[in-house]
Each structure stands twice: as C-alpha cells, then as structure tokens.
Coordinates of C-alpha atoms in Angstrom, one line a residue:
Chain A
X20 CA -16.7 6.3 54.3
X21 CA -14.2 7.2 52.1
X22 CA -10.8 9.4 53.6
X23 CA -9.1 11.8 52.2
X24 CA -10.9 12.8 49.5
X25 CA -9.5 15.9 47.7
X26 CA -11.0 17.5 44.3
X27 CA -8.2 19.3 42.3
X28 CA -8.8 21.2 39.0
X29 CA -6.8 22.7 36.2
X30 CA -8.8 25.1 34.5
X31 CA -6.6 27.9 32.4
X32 CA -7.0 31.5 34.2
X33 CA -8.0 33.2 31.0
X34 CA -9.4 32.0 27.4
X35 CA -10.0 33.8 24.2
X36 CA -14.1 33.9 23.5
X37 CA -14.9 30.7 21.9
X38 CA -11.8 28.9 22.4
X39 CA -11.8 25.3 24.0
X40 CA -10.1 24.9 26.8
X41 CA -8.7 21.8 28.1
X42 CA -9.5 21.0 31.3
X43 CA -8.1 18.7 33.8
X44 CA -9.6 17.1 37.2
X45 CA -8.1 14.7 39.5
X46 CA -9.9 13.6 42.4
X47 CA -8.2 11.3 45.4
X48 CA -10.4 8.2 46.2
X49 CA -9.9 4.4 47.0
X50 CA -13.2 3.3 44.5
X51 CA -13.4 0.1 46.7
X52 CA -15.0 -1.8 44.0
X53 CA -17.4 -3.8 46.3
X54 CA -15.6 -7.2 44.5
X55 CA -12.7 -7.6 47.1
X56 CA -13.0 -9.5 50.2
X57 CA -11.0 -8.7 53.4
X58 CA -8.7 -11.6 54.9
X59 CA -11.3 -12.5 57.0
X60 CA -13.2 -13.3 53.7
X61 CA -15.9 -10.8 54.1
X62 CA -16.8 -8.7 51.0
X63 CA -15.7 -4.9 51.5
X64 CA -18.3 -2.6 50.5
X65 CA -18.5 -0.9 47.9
X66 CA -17.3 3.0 48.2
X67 CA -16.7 4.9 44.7
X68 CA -17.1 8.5 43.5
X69 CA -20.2 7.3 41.1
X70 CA -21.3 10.3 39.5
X71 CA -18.9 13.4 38.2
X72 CA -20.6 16.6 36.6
X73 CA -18.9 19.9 34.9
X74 CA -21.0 22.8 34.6
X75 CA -20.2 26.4 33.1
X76 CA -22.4 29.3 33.9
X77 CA -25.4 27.0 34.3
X78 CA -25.2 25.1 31.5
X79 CA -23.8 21.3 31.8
X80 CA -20.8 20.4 29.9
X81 CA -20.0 16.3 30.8
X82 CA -22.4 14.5 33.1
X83 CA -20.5 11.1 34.0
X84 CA -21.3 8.2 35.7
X85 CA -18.8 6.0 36.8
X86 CA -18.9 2.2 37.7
X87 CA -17.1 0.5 39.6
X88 CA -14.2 -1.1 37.6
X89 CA -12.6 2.6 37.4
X90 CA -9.9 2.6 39.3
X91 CA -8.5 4.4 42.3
X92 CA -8.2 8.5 42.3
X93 CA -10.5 9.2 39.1
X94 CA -8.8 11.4 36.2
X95 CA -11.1 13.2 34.1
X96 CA -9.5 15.5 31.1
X97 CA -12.1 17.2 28.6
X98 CA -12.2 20.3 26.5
X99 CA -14.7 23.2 26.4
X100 CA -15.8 25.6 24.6
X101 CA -16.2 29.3 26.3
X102 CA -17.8 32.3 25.0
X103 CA -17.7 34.4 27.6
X104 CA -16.5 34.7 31.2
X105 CA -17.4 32.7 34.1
X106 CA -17.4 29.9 36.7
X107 CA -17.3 26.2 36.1
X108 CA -18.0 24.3 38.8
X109 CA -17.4 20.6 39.6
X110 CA -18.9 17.8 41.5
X111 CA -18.4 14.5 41.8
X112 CA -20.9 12.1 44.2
X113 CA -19.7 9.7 46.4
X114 CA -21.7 6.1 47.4
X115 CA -21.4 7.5 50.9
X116 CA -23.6 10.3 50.1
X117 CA -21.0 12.9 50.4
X118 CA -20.6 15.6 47.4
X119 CA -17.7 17.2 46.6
X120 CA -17.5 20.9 45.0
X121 CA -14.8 22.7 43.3
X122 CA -15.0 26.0 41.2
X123 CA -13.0 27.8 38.9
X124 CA -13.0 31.4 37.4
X125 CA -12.0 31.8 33.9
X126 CA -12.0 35.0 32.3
X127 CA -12.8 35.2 28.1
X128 CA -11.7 38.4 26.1
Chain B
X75 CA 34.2 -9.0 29.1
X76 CA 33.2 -5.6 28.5
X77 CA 33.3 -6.1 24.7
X78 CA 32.3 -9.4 24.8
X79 CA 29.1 -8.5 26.4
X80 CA 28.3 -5.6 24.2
X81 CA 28.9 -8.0 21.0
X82 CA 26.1 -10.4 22.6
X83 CA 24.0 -7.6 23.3
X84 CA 24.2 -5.9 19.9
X85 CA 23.9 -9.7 18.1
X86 CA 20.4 -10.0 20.3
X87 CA 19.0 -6.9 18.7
X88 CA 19.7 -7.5 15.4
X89 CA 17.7 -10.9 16.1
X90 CA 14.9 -9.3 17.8
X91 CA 14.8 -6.5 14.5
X92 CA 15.0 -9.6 12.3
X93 CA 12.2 -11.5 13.9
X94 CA 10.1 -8.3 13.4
X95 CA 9.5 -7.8 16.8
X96 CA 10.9 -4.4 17.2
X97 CA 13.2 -2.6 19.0
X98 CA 13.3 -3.0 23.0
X99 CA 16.0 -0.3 23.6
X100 CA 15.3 2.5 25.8
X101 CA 13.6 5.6 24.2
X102 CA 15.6 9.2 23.9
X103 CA 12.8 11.0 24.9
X104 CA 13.5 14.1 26.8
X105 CA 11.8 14.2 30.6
X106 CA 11.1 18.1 31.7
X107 CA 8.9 18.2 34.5
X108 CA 6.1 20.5 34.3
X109 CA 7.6 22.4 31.6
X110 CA 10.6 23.7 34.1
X111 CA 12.7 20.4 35.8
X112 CA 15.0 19.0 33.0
X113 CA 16.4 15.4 34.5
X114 CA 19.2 13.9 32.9
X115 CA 17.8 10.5 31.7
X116 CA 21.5 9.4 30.0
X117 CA 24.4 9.8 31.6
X118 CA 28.1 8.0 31.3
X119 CA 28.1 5.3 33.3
X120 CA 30.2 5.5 36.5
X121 CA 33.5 3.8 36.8
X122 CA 33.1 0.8 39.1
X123 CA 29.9 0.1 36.9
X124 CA 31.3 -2.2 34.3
X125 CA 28.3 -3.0 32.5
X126 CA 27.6 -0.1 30.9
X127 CA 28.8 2.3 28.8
X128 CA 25.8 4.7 30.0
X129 CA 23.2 4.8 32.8
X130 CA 19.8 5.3 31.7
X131 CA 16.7 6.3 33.7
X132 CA 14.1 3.7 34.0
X133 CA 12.0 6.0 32.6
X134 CA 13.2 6.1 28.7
X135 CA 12.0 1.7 29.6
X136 CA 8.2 2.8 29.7
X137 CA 5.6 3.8 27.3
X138 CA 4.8 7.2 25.8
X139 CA 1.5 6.9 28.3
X140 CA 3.3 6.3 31.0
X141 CA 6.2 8.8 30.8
X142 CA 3.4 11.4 30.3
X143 CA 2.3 10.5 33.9
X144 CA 5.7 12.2 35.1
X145 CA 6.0 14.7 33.2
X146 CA 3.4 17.4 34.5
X147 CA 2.6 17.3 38.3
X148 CA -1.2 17.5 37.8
X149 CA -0.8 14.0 36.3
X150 CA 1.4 12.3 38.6
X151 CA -0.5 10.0 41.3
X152 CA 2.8 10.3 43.2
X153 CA 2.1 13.8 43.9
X154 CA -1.1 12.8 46.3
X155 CA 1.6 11.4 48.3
X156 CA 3.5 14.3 48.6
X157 CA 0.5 16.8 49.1
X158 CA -0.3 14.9 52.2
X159 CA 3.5 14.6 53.4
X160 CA 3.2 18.5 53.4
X161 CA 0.5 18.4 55.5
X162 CA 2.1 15.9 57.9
X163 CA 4.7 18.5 58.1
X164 CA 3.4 21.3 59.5
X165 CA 1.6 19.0 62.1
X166 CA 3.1 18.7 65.7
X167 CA 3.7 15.2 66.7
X168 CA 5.2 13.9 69.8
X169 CA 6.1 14.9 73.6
X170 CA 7.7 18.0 72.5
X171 CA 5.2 19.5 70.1
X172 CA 7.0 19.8 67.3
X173 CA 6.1 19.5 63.8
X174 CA 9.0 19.1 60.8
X175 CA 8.4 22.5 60.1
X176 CA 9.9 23.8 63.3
X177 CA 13.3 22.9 62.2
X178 CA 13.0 22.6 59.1
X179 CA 10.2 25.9 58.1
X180 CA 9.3 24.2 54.6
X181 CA 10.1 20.8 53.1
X182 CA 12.2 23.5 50.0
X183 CA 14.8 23.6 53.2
X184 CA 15.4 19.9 52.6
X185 CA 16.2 20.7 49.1
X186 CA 19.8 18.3 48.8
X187 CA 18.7 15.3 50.6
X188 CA 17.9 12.9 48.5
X189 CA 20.4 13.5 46.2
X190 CA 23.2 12.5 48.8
X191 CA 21.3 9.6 50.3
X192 CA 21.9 6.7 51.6
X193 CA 24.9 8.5 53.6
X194 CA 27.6 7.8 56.4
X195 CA 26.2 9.4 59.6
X196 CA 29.6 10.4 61.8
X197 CA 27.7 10.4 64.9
X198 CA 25.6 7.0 64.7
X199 CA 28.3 5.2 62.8
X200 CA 26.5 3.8 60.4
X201 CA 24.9 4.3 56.5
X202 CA 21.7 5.8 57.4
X203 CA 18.5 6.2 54.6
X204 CA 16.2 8.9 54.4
X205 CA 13.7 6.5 56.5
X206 CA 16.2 6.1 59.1
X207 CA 17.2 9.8 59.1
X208 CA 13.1 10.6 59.4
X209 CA 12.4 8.5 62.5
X210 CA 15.8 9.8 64.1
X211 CA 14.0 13.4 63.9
X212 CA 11.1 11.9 65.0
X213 CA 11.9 9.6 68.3
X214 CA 14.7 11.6 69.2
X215 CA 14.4 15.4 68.4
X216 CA 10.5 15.2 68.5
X217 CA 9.6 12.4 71.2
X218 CA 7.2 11.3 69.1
X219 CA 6.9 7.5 68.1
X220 CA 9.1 6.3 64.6
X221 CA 6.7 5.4 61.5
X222 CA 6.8 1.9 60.4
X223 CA 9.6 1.9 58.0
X224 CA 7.3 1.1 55.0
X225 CA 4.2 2.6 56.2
X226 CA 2.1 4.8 54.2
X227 CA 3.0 7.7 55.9
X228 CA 6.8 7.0 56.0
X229 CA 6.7 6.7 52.0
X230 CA 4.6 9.8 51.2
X231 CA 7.5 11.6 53.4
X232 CA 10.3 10.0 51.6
X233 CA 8.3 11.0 48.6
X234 CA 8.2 14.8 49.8
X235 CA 11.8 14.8 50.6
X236 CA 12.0 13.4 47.2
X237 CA 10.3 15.7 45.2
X238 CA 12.3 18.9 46.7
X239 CA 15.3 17.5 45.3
X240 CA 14.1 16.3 41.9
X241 CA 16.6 17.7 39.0
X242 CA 19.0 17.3 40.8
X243 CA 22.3 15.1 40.6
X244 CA 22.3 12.0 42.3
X245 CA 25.9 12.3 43.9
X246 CA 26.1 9.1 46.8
X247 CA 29.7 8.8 48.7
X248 CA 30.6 5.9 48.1
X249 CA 34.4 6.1 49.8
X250 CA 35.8 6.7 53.4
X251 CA 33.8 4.9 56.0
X252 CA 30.9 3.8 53.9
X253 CA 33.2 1.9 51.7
X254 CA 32.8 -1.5 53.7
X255 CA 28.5 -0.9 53.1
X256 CA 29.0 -0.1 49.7
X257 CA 31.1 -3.4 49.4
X258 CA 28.5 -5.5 51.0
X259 CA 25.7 -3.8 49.0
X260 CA 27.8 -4.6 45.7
X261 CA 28.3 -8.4 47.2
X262 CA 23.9 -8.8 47.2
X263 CA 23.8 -7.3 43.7
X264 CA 26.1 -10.1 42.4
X265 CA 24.9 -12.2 44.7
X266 CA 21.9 -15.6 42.8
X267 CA 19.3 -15.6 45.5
X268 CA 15.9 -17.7 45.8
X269 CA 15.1 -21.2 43.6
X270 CA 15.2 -19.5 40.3
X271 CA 19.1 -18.2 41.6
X272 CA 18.6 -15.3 40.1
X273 CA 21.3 -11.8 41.2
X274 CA 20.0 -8.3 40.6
X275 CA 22.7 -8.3 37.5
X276 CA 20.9 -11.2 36.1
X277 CA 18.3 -8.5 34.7
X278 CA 19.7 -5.6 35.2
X279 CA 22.7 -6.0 33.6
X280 CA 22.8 -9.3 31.6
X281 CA 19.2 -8.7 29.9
X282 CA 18.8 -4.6 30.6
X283 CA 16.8 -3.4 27.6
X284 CA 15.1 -6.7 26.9
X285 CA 11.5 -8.2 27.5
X286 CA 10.9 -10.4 30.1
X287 CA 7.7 -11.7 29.3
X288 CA 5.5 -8.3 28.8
X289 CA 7.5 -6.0 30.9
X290 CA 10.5 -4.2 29.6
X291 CA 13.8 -4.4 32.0
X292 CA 15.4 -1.1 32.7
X293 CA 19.0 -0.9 34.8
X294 CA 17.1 -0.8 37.8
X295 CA 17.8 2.7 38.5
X296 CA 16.5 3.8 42.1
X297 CA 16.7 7.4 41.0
X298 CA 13.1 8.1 40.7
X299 CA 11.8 6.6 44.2
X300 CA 9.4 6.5 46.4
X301 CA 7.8 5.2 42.6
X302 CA 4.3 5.5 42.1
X303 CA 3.5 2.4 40.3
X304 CA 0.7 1.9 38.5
X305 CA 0.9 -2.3 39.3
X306 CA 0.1 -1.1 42.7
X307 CA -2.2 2.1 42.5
X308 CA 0.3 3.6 45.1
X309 CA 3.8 5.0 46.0
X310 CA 6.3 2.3 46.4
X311 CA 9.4 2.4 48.6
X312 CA 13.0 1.5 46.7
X313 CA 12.9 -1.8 49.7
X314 CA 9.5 -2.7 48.9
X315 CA 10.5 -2.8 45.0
X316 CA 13.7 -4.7 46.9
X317 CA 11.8 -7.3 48.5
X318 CA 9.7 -7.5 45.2
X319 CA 12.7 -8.5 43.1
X320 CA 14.0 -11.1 45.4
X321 CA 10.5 -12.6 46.0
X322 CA 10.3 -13.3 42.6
X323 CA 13.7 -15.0 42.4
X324 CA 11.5 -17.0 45.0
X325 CA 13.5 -16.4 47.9
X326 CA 13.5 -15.5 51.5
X327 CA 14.0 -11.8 51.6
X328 CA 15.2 -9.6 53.5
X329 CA 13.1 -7.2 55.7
X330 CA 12.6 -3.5 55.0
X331 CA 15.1 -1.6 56.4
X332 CA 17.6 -4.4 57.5
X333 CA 21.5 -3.4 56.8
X334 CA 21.3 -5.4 54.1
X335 CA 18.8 -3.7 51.8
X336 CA 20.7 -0.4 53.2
X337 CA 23.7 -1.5 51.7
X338 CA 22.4 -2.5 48.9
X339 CA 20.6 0.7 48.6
X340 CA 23.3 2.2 48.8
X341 CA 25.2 0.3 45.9
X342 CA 22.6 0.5 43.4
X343 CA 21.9 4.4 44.5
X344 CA 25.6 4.9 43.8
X345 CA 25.4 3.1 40.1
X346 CA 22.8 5.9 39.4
X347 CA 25.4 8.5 40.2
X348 CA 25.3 11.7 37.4
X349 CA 21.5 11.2 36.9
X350 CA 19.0 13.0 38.5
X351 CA 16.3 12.8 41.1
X352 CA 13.2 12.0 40.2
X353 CA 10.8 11.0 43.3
X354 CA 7.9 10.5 42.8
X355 CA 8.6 9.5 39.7
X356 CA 5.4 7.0 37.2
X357 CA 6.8 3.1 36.5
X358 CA 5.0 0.0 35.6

C-alpha cells in the first residue's frame, strides 16, 4: 500500500475558446517496480500508479497506462484543446486498488 | 599560482575545443524561480577563495533539462519534500504539545535561516547546522525526541527551512569564535583522503568545469541543498553528498553530523558566500 500519495494539477484558470492549454500533473508515488529485492533477498512487490486518465466535460483526452520501469512520482504534461467551459478531471489507478481524483475548472470566453 | 593555474585551465579548453569535444564550461543561463526568485548564479569569488576568480552555482554545470526542473515549483521533486515539511509543522510533537508553528506561526517566519547557516551559537559554544538547530527545538523546547540527523523527515525540514530563504544571499560568519571551525573545515577541503587520495580541491578546484567521466564537475557549491537529485529519486542532505564524495575517494568517512562535516560545512558554505539560496534546488 503505497503512502503518501498526493495528485497535484496545473490547469490555467481561464482559456480562450479553442485554445490548447498546457496542462501539467504530478503525482507522489514510490512505483516499486516489483524488480528489487529487500536485504533479506525477498522480492518487494510491486506497487505503481498503472493507469492515468484526463477527461474534459465527459469526453477523454489521454488514457495512459504505465509500466513499471517509470520511475518514482509520475509527471504527466499534455496540451488540450478547449471550446468551451468546464471541468477536467483526473485519475490515476493504483496496483493497490486505490484511485485517486483531482478536478479542475477552467473557464473559456 | 593564481595565474599559473588559470593559464593551465585556459590551455585545457582550447584542447578540449580542438579535439571537437566541445565546451565543458558552465552555462550563463539565467535561473528565476517560478517566474519571481532571481538567484545569482555568478558572483566574484570571495577573498580567502583563491581559486577562483568567480563562484558559480552548480546549477549553470547541468543540462538545459535539468535546470528546467528548478526553475518552476510544479516541476521540482524537491518541492514534495517541502510540502510534507509544512505539514510536519503544524503537527504537535512531544511532551509539551507543541508543533513548530507555535513559535514559529509559519515556516515564512524562518525566512533568513539558511542564508546565515552553519552559525556560532553563543549559548551552546559551538557551530551549530540547521539539523542541529532543529532537534535543539525539538528535544529541548518541545520534549519531543530529535530526528535522526539524515532521516527523511530531518531533510524535507531542512528543505522547508530552505526554500523560505531561497533568493537570498548566502552570507556565513566566518570570523570571531567560529574562526577555529572554519579553519578545521578549510584543513578537510585540502586535506587527500581514501586510496585514490583524493581532497575536495582535487575536483572542485583543480578540474572544476571539466568531465569526469560523464558527469560534469561544478565548484561544489552547497548553496542549493537539501538537493533533489535525480541519481537518487530523493532530497539529499549537503553530509550525505559529503559522505558521497569521500566514499568515492574510497575512504572511511565521516559520520553525518560529526564536527568534522560541520566544519567543513561550514568552509565550503562560506566559499559560496554572495550567491544565493537555492534549497531544494534539481542536480545530477
């Protein structure tokens, strides 16, 4: 079970209609990779953020899925396009079965 | 010597740019933080550090990518550190139920700190570090129990204290009682440890600027710790990135928080004088 998992996001607050704006999310995680043994030699298990999704007013904008060699505290940064105002909401799923939810308002004129 | 050494240095270039290899001096990019903290990454060297004509930052030693890290908060893995130091903060711990916060309100009162530190403390006689200044609040003003000196928790408050003070002058006191620590400090810099009897000055000052193998050797600046580096995936303590150094001379070295990597914290803090903070700051 992963500790101290915090989403952050840096969306801009407003947007012109059909401008794409760059997006940035961070999200604080060991991604043990499942490779490394302990000093008693026993493997650790594996515990990554495997799955990280973007969606805008219902409609997806990046579905990922991450393996395991990504390294600790993921970093996704993307662009999108927006037409009009809204919510974009991110998740990312973690091996543990835990999911983790962040949402931003952006308003378009 | 001073000449002499700058002749040898500027005759190495001109080999490395003949061999086609490049040039391995520092970068004069300027470092702004978030768009708002301008650091000094040059600055003229102070007196008693003969080497140089100018200090650099070991940040102008790193790649575009890297120095990017630094240069926006969002970006910076270091910052994860802090965030959780600022929680720590406002949480009571010890006999007393006290949190930092109930001297201190918020860690922007700290603002100064690091700038000053490592510093002659009057009433304990001695050159105490931020560390040391930390569990002194915490065994004695807080009853609580001291953090390990290099534990997680101890470096992502250092990093806090850090990051309050960032832009701002590093300005150590290096005279009055502290002198004889600064001394000592000065004597390990100079001093060939380990098989490969190698001194801090063997890199940092003889070959500063130069590859050594893939990585490229800054002055050794401390300004910008607790360091996140990206070699370890987490914040780094200036006696951690001690004990590093001299375990790579392949020598016996010296614990964390011993007066000798005090003093010689305080030396190498001191040669960093007229830059500026920059804890956390992104290395290698």
């Amino acid at each position: 079970m992963a500790e101290n998992v915090t989403p952050r996001v840096r969306v801009p607050e407003t947007a012109t209609a059909g401008e794409a704006v760059l997006i940035k999310t961070l999200i604080s995680h060991p991604m043990e990779s499942g490779q490394r043994k302990d000093a008693q030699g026993n493997t650790i298990p594996r515990s990554i953020i495997n799955r990280f999704t973007c969606d805008f007013n219902g409609q997806n904008v990046i579905d990922v899925t991450l393996e395991p060699a990504i390294s600790t505290n993921p970093y996704f940064e993307f662009e999108a396009q927006v037409n009009e105002s809204g919510t974009f909401v991110f998740t990312w799923y973690d091996d543990d079965g835990s999911v983790y939810e962040e949402r931003k308002e952006i308003a378009v004129s | 010597m001073r000449q002499a050494a700058r002749l040898f240095g500027s005759g190495a270039l001109l080999a490395l740019l003949m061999a086609g290899s490049g040039s391995a001096d520092p970068d004069h990019d300027d470092l702004i933080v978030n768009g708002e903290i301008d650091m000094i990454e040059r600055a003229p060297a102070p007196p008693y550090v003969e080497a140089f004509d100018e200090i650099i930052s070991g940040w102008s030693f790193r790649s575009d990518e890297t120095q990017a890290l630094q240069m926006d908060d969002f970006d910076n893995p270091g910052m994860l550190g802090v965030e959780r130091a600022r929680v720590m903060f406002d949480t009571p711990m010890g006999s007393g139920g006290q949190a930092c916060s109930s001297c201190h309100e918020t860690p922007e009162a700290l603002r100064g700190v690091r700038a000053t530190y490592p510093k002659w403390d009057e009433e304990r006689q001695t050159v105490q570090t931020v560390e040391m200044q930390v569990n002194e609040c915490l065994t004695e003003r807080m009853g609580a129990e001291p953090l390990g000196y290099d534990s997680p928790e101890m470096v992502d408050m250092a990093a806090l204290i850090a990051s309050v003070s960032r832009g701002m002058v590093v300005n150590v006191a290096i005279d009055g009682p502290a002198r004889p620590v600064w001394e000592q400090g000065r004597e390990l810099y100079y001093t060939r440890f380990g098989q490969l009897e190698l001194a801090c000055a063997n890199c940092h000052e003889d070959n500063a600027g130069r590859m050594i193998r893939a990585d490229h050797l800054s002055q050794g600046q401390i300004n910008g710790f607790p360091t996140y580096r990206l070699n370890n995936a987490a914040l780094i303590s200036v006696h951690n990135r001690f004990r590093g150094c001299i375990r790579d001379t392949r020598a016996e070295t010296f614990p964390v928080g011993s007066p000798e990597l005090v003093a010689l914290e305080l030396y190498v803090a001191s040669r960093g004088n007229g830059l500026t903070v920059e804890g956390p700051a992104v290395r290698n």
